[in-house]
Coordinates of C-alpha atoms in Angstrom, one line a residue:
M1 CA 9.3 18.8 -25.1
I2 CA 10.2 15.2 -23.8
S3 CA 13.0 15.5 -21.1
Q4 CA 16.3 13.2 -21.4
Q5 CA 15.7 11.7 -18.0
V6 CA 12.0 10.6 -19.2
N7 CA 13.4 9.3 -22.3
L8 CA 16.3 7.5 -20.7
L9 CA 13.8 5.6 -18.5
A10 CA 11.5 4.9 -21.0
Q11 CA 13.7 3.2 -23.1
V12 CA 14.4 0.4 -20.2
F13 CA 10.6 -0.3 -20.9
K14 CA 10.9 -0.7 -24.7
V15 CA 8.9 2.5 -25.1
K16 CA 9.4 5.2 -27.6
I17 CA 7.9 8.6 -26.4
N18 CA 6.0 10.4 -29.1
H19 CA 4.2 12.8 -26.5
M20 CA 5.0 13.4 -22.8
R21 CA 2.6 15.6 -20.2
I22 CA 4.1 16.2 -16.6
V23 CA 1.1 15.3 -14.5
K24 CA 2.5 16.2 -11.0
S25 CA 6.0 15.9 -9.7
G26 CA 7.3 12.4 -10.6
V27 CA 4.3 11.4 -12.6
Y28 CA 4.2 11.6 -16.3
R29 CA 1.7 10.8 -19.0
L30 CA 3.2 9.2 -22.0
I31 CA 1.9 8.6 -25.2
S32 CA 4.2 6.1 -27.6
T33 CA 4.8 6.3 -31.0
D34 CA 2.7 3.3 -31.5
G35 CA -0.6 5.3 -30.1
K36 CA -0.4 3.7 -26.6
Q37 CA -0.7 5.7 -23.5
H38 CA 1.4 4.7 -20.1
C39 CA 1.5 6.1 -16.7
L40 CA 5.6 6.7 -15.7
K41 CA 5.8 7.0 -11.9
K42 CA 8.2 7.6 -9.2
M43 CA 8.1 5.1 -6.3
S44 CA 9.9 5.8 -3.2
Y45 CA 10.1 2.6 -2.1
T46 CA 12.5 -0.3 -1.6
L47 CA 12.8 -2.8 -4.4
R48 CA 12.0 -5.3 -1.8
R49 CA 8.4 -3.7 -1.4
L50 CA 8.0 -3.1 -5.1
R51 CA 8.4 -6.4 -5.8
W52 CA 5.9 -7.5 -3.3
M53 CA 3.3 -5.0 -4.7
D54 CA 4.2 -6.7 -8.2
Q55 CA 3.5 -10.5 -7.0
V56 CA 0.6 -9.3 -5.0
L57 CA -0.9 -7.5 -7.9
R58 CA -0.1 -10.0 -10.4
R59 CA -2.0 -12.8 -8.3
I60 CA -5.0 -10.7 -7.8
R61 CA -5.0 -10.3 -11.7
R62 CA -5.0 -14.2 -12.0
Q63 CA -8.2 -14.5 -9.7
G64 CA -9.9 -12.7 -12.2
F65 CA -9.9 -9.2 -10.9
T66 CA -8.4 -7.4 -14.1
N67 CA -9.4 -3.9 -13.3
I68 CA -6.1 -2.6 -11.9
A69 CA -3.5 -0.1 -13.6
W70 CA -0.4 -2.2 -13.6
R71 CA 2.2 -3.7 -15.8
N72 CA 1.2 -7.0 -17.9
P73 CA 4.6 -9.0 -17.9
F74 CA 3.4 -10.4 -21.2
E75 CA 3.6 -7.1 -22.9
Q76 CA 7.0 -5.5 -24.3
S77 CA 6.2 -2.4 -22.1
G78 CA 5.6 -4.6 -19.0
R79 CA 8.4 -6.9 -19.2
H80 CA 10.6 -4.8 -16.8
L81 CA 9.0 -4.1 -13.3
Y82 CA 11.1 -0.9 -12.6
A83 CA 13.6 1.6 -14.2
I84 CA 16.5 3.5 -12.3
R85 CA 18.2 6.4 -13.7
P86 CA 21.7 5.7 -15.0
R87 CA 23.4 7.2 -11.9
G88 CA 21.1 5.6 -9.8
G89 CA 18.5 6.7 -7.3
T90 CA 14.8 6.2 -7.2
P91 CA 13.0 3.7 -9.0
Y92 CA 10.4 4.4 -11.7
I93 CA 7.3 1.9 -12.9
L94 CA 5.4 1.9 -16.1
T95 CA 1.5 1.3 -15.9
P96 CA -1.2 1.7 -18.5
W97 CA -2.8 4.8 -18.6
I98 CA -6.2 4.2 -18.0
N99 CA -8.6 6.6 -20.3
G100 CA -11.9 7.7 -18.3
R101 CA -13.4 9.9 -15.6
S102 CA -12.8 10.3 -12.0
P103 CA -15.7 9.6 -9.7
S104 CA -17.6 12.6 -8.5
P105 CA -18.2 12.3 -4.4
T106 CA -21.5 13.9 -4.9
S107 CA -22.9 11.2 -7.3
Q108 CA -24.2 8.2 -5.1
K109 CA -24.3 6.2 -8.3
D110 CA -20.7 6.7 -8.6
I111 CA -19.5 5.8 -5.0
K112 CA -21.5 2.8 -5.3
V113 CA -19.9 1.7 -8.4
C114 CA -16.4 2.4 -6.6
A115 CA -17.3 0.5 -3.4
A116 CA -18.5 -2.5 -5.2
T117 CA -15.5 -2.4 -7.1
L118 CA -13.2 -2.0 -3.8
A119 CA -15.2 -5.1 -2.1
R120 CA -14.1 -7.3 -5.5
F121 CA -10.7 -6.3 -5.0
H122 CA -10.9 -7.4 -1.6
L123 CA -12.8 -10.7 -2.3
A124 CA -10.1 -11.7 -5.1
S125 CA -7.1 -11.1 -2.8
R126 CA -8.6 -13.4 0.0
K127 CA -8.6 -16.1 -3.1
A128 CA -5.1 -15.5 -4.0
L129 CA -2.0 -17.1 -2.0
L130 CA -0.3 -13.9 -1.1
P131 CA 3.5 -13.4 -0.3
R132 CA 4.1 -12.3 3.0
S133 CA 7.9 -11.3 2.4
G134 CA 8.5 -7.3 1.7
A135 CA 4.8 -6.5 2.6
L136 CA 3.3 -3.6 4.7
N137 CA 1.5 -5.3 7.4
M138 CA -0.7 -3.1 9.7
L139 CA -2.7 -5.8 11.3
R140 CA -3.0 -5.7 15.2
K141 CA -1.0 -2.2 14.9
W142 CA -4.2 -0.1 15.5
P143 CA -3.8 0.3 19.1
S144 CA -0.3 1.1 19.3
L145 CA -0.3 3.6 16.5
L146 CA -3.7 5.6 17.9
Q147 CA -1.8 5.4 21.2
A148 CA 1.2 7.1 19.8
R149 CA -1.0 9.8 18.1
E150 CA -2.9 10.4 20.9
A151 CA 0.0 11.1 23.0
L152 CA 1.4 13.6 20.4
L153 CA -2.0 15.4 20.4
K154 CA -1.8 15.6 24.3
K155 CA 1.8 16.7 24.5
Q156 CA 0.8 19.5 21.6
I157 CA -2.2 20.7 23.6
N158 CA -0.7 20.9 27.2
K159 CA 2.2 23.0 25.4
A160 CA -0.3 25.1 23.9
K161 CA -2.1 25.6 27.6
R162 CA 1.0 26.6 29.0
N163 CA 2.0 29.0 26.4
G164 CA -0.5 31.7 26.7
H165 CA -1.6 33.3 23.8
G166 CA 1.7 33.2 22.3
S167 CA 0.8 32.1 18.6
P168 CA -2.5 31.5 16.6
M169 CA -1.6 27.6 17.2
D170 CA -1.9 28.4 20.8
R171 CA -5.0 29.9 20.5
L172 CA -6.3 27.1 18.5
L173 CA -5.7 24.5 20.6
Q174 CA -7.1 26.2 23.8
V175 CA -10.2 26.6 22.3
H176 CA -10.4 23.3 20.2
G177 CA -8.0 20.8 22.1
D178 CA -10.0 19.2 24.6
S179 CA -12.8 18.3 21.7
L180 CA -9.8 16.7 19.8
L181 CA -8.7 14.7 22.8
Q182 CA -12.3 13.8 23.5
R183 CA -12.3 12.1 20.0
S184 CA -9.2 10.5 20.2
Q185 CA -10.2 8.9 23.6
E186 CA -13.5 8.0 22.1
A187 CA -12.1 6.3 19.4
L188 CA -9.8 4.2 21.3
R189 CA -12.7 3.1 23.7
I190 CA -14.5 1.9 20.6
L191 CA -11.5 0.0 19.6
R192 CA -10.9 -1.6 22.7
R193 CA -14.7 -2.8 22.8
S194 CA -14.4 -4.4 19.3
N195 CA -13.5 -7.7 18.1
Y196 CA -10.5 -5.9 16.7
K197 CA -8.0 -9.0 17.6
A198 CA -10.4 -11.8 16.5
M199 CA -10.7 -10.0 13.2
C200 CA -7.1 -9.6 12.9
K201 CA -6.6 -13.2 13.8
E202 CA -9.2 -14.1 10.9
A203 CA -7.4 -11.6 8.4
V204 CA -4.1 -13.1 9.2
D205 CA -5.4 -16.7 7.8
S206 CA -7.1 -15.2 4.9
G207 CA -4.5 -12.6 3.7
T208 CA -7.2 -9.7 3.6
L209 CA -5.3 -6.8 1.3
C210 CA -6.3 -3.1 1.8
H211 CA -5.8 -0.5 -1.2
G212 CA -4.6 1.8 1.9
D213 CA -6.0 5.1 -0.1
S214 CA -9.0 4.0 -1.5
G215 CA -10.6 7.8 -2.1
P216 CA -12.7 8.3 -5.3
K217 CA -9.7 9.8 -7.0
N218 CA -7.9 6.3 -7.1
F219 CA -11.0 5.0 -9.0
V220 CA -11.3 5.6 -12.9
L221 CA -14.7 5.1 -14.6
T222 CA -14.7 3.9 -18.0
P223 CA -17.2 2.0 -20.5
S224 CA -15.4 -1.4 -19.8
G225 CA -15.5 -0.7 -16.0
T226 CA -14.2 0.6 -13.1
Y227 CA -10.5 0.7 -12.5
M228 CA -8.3 0.9 -9.7
I229 CA -4.8 2.8 -9.6
D230 CA -2.0 4.0 -7.5
F231 CA -1.1 1.0 -5.5
E232 CA 1.8 2.3 -3.5
T233 CA -0.2 2.3 -0.4
L234 CA -1.0 -1.3 -0.8
R235 CA -0.8 -3.3 2.6
F236 CA -2.2 -6.1 4.8
D237 CA -5.2 -4.7 6.9
L238 CA -8.8 -5.2 7.6
R239 CA -11.0 -3.9 5.0
A240 CA -12.6 -1.6 7.2
Y241 CA -9.5 0.6 7.0
D242 CA -10.6 0.9 3.1
L243 CA -13.7 1.7 4.1
F244 CA -13.2 4.4 6.3
R245 CA -10.8 6.0 3.7
M246 CA -13.8 5.9 1.1
I247 CA -16.0 7.5 3.3
R248 CA -14.0 10.2 4.8
L249 CA -12.5 11.3 1.0
S250 CA -15.7 10.9 0.0
C251 CA -17.6 13.0 2.7
K252 CA -15.1 15.8 3.6
N253 CA -15.8 19.2 2.5
K254 CA -19.2 18.1 1.8
G255 CA -20.9 18.7 5.1
W256 CA -20.4 15.0 6.1
K257 CA -23.8 13.7 4.6
L258 CA -25.0 10.5 5.8
S259 CA -26.5 9.7 2.2
T260 CA -22.8 9.5 0.8
A261 CA -21.6 7.1 3.4
R262 CA -24.8 4.8 3.0
S263 CA -23.8 4.9 -0.9
V264 CA -20.6 3.4 0.1
L265 CA -21.6 0.8 2.4
D266 CA -24.8 0.3 0.1
G267 CA -22.1 -0.4 -2.6
Y268 CA -20.0 -2.6 -1.0
Q269 CA -22.6 -4.9 0.3
S270 CA -24.0 -5.5 -3.3
V271 CA -20.9 -7.6 -3.6
S272 CA -19.8 -8.3 -0.2
K273 CA -21.6 -8.6 3.0
L274 CA -20.3 -6.0 6.1
E275 CA -20.9 -7.3 9.9
R276 CA -21.7 -4.5 12.9
S277 CA -18.0 -5.5 13.8
D278 CA -16.8 -3.8 10.6
I279 CA -18.9 -0.5 11.0
E280 CA -17.5 0.0 14.8
L281 CA -14.0 -0.1 13.2
I282 CA -14.9 2.4 10.6
K283 CA -16.0 4.4 13.4
V284 CA -13.0 4.1 15.3
W285 CA -10.8 6.1 12.5
L286 CA -13.7 8.4 11.5
Q287 CA -13.6 9.5 15.5
F288 CA -10.1 9.8 15.8
P289 CA -8.8 13.3 14.7
N290 CA -6.3 12.3 12.1
K291 CA -6.0 15.2 10.0
A292 CA -5.2 17.3 12.9
F293 CA -2.5 14.8 14.4
K294 CA -1.1 14.9 11.0
L295 CA -0.4 18.5 10.8
L296 CA 0.3 19.2 14.4
S297 CA 3.3 16.3 13.9
R298 CA 4.9 18.7 11.4
Y299 CA 4.4 22.0 13.3
D300 CA 7.4 22.3 15.4
R301 CA 10.0 21.1 12.7
S302 CA 8.4 23.7 10.1
K303 CA 9.5 27.3 9.6
A304 CA 7.5 30.2 9.9
E305 CA 5.6 30.1 6.4
G306 CA 5.1 26.4 7.0
K307 CA 3.8 27.1 10.4
R308 CA 1.3 29.8 9.1
K309 CA -0.1 27.2 6.4
I310 CA -0.5 24.5 9.0
E311 CA -2.4 26.6 11.4
K312 CA -4.8 27.7 8.9
G313 CA -5.0 24.1 7.4
L314 CA -6.1 23.0 11.2
E315 CA -8.5 25.5 11.4
K316 CA -10.0 24.5 8.1
V317 CA -10.3 20.8 9.7
I318 CA -11.6 21.9 12.5
A319 CA -14.6 23.8 10.7
D320 CA -14.9 21.0 8.3
E321 CA -15.2 18.3 11.0
R322 CA -17.6 20.1 13.2
H323 CA -20.5 17.9 12.3
I324 CA -18.5 14.6 12.2
I325 CA -20.0 13.6 15.7
S326 CA -23.4 13.8 15.0
F327 CA -22.6 12.2 11.5
L328 CA -21.3 9.4 13.7
H329 CA -24.3 8.9 15.7
K330 CA -26.5 8.6 12.5
L331 CA -23.8 6.0 11.2
S332 CA -24.7 3.6 14.0
Q333 CA -28.1 3.7 13.0
Y334 CA -27.2 2.1 9.6
V335 CA -26.5 -0.9 11.0

């Protein structure tokens, strides 16, 4: 059954729907009467940011990197960037639905192909003259961002130590809090000793673009090539951040195997050479306990059921990342 809201949004894009499937909240797979498949997606961003994404992705396409799931303004369904419900609200975009399969994090071949595609995306962004207005710009912001996250970790861990054995979270942080802080301190130490400032200056001049969430789930393998999807996290940032995301999202829950990280780096370097400084900056983000920070940042404002889920989530994260220090030592040897 096709909902009235989806039908009204599709009409803005001049698409007549034959079939609709809900993929997840705010995301729909549409099949039009002419047999074409589309993805209708809610975008909780300002129109200024959305227009920036559109300008950037269209310019990258003109540089020859065409394997992106984004609108084609020369097609009828792509003439409008967004649609908004009649009574206003959040905009929706319509992009092509890419038929293919998701890469497997356990397949070195799949991971190498995705990493090579990511490298081509980065190179195309450097060749394009990218607009700045409306962009999310994370260049030069890592130190202040990580310092603020470390401050929250310290606050929560110190509070847990004062609370005795009041809650499962208190007990978790009393046992594991110091090791989380050691990881955050080491990450900031690596960042201070790195060439981060110089690399940011170079990136400002070259306009380095990052996908921002470059895990395997945001690539689609097809007979005609590997496509990138879901660009709402698009930003100006160093390529090391995208490589960190790909390594983390490929390795987590898989025992942190060095062979997986090597597949990412080897695949990327089959297209674009990495430097020692890139590896050091990848290590900054892998070292920092970001997942623990994200869970703890929601804890105090959560209700009882939410707190129990966060406690279980943190326990799982600590177990999943117990091998990350030895993994990082091995990653250093890759250079």
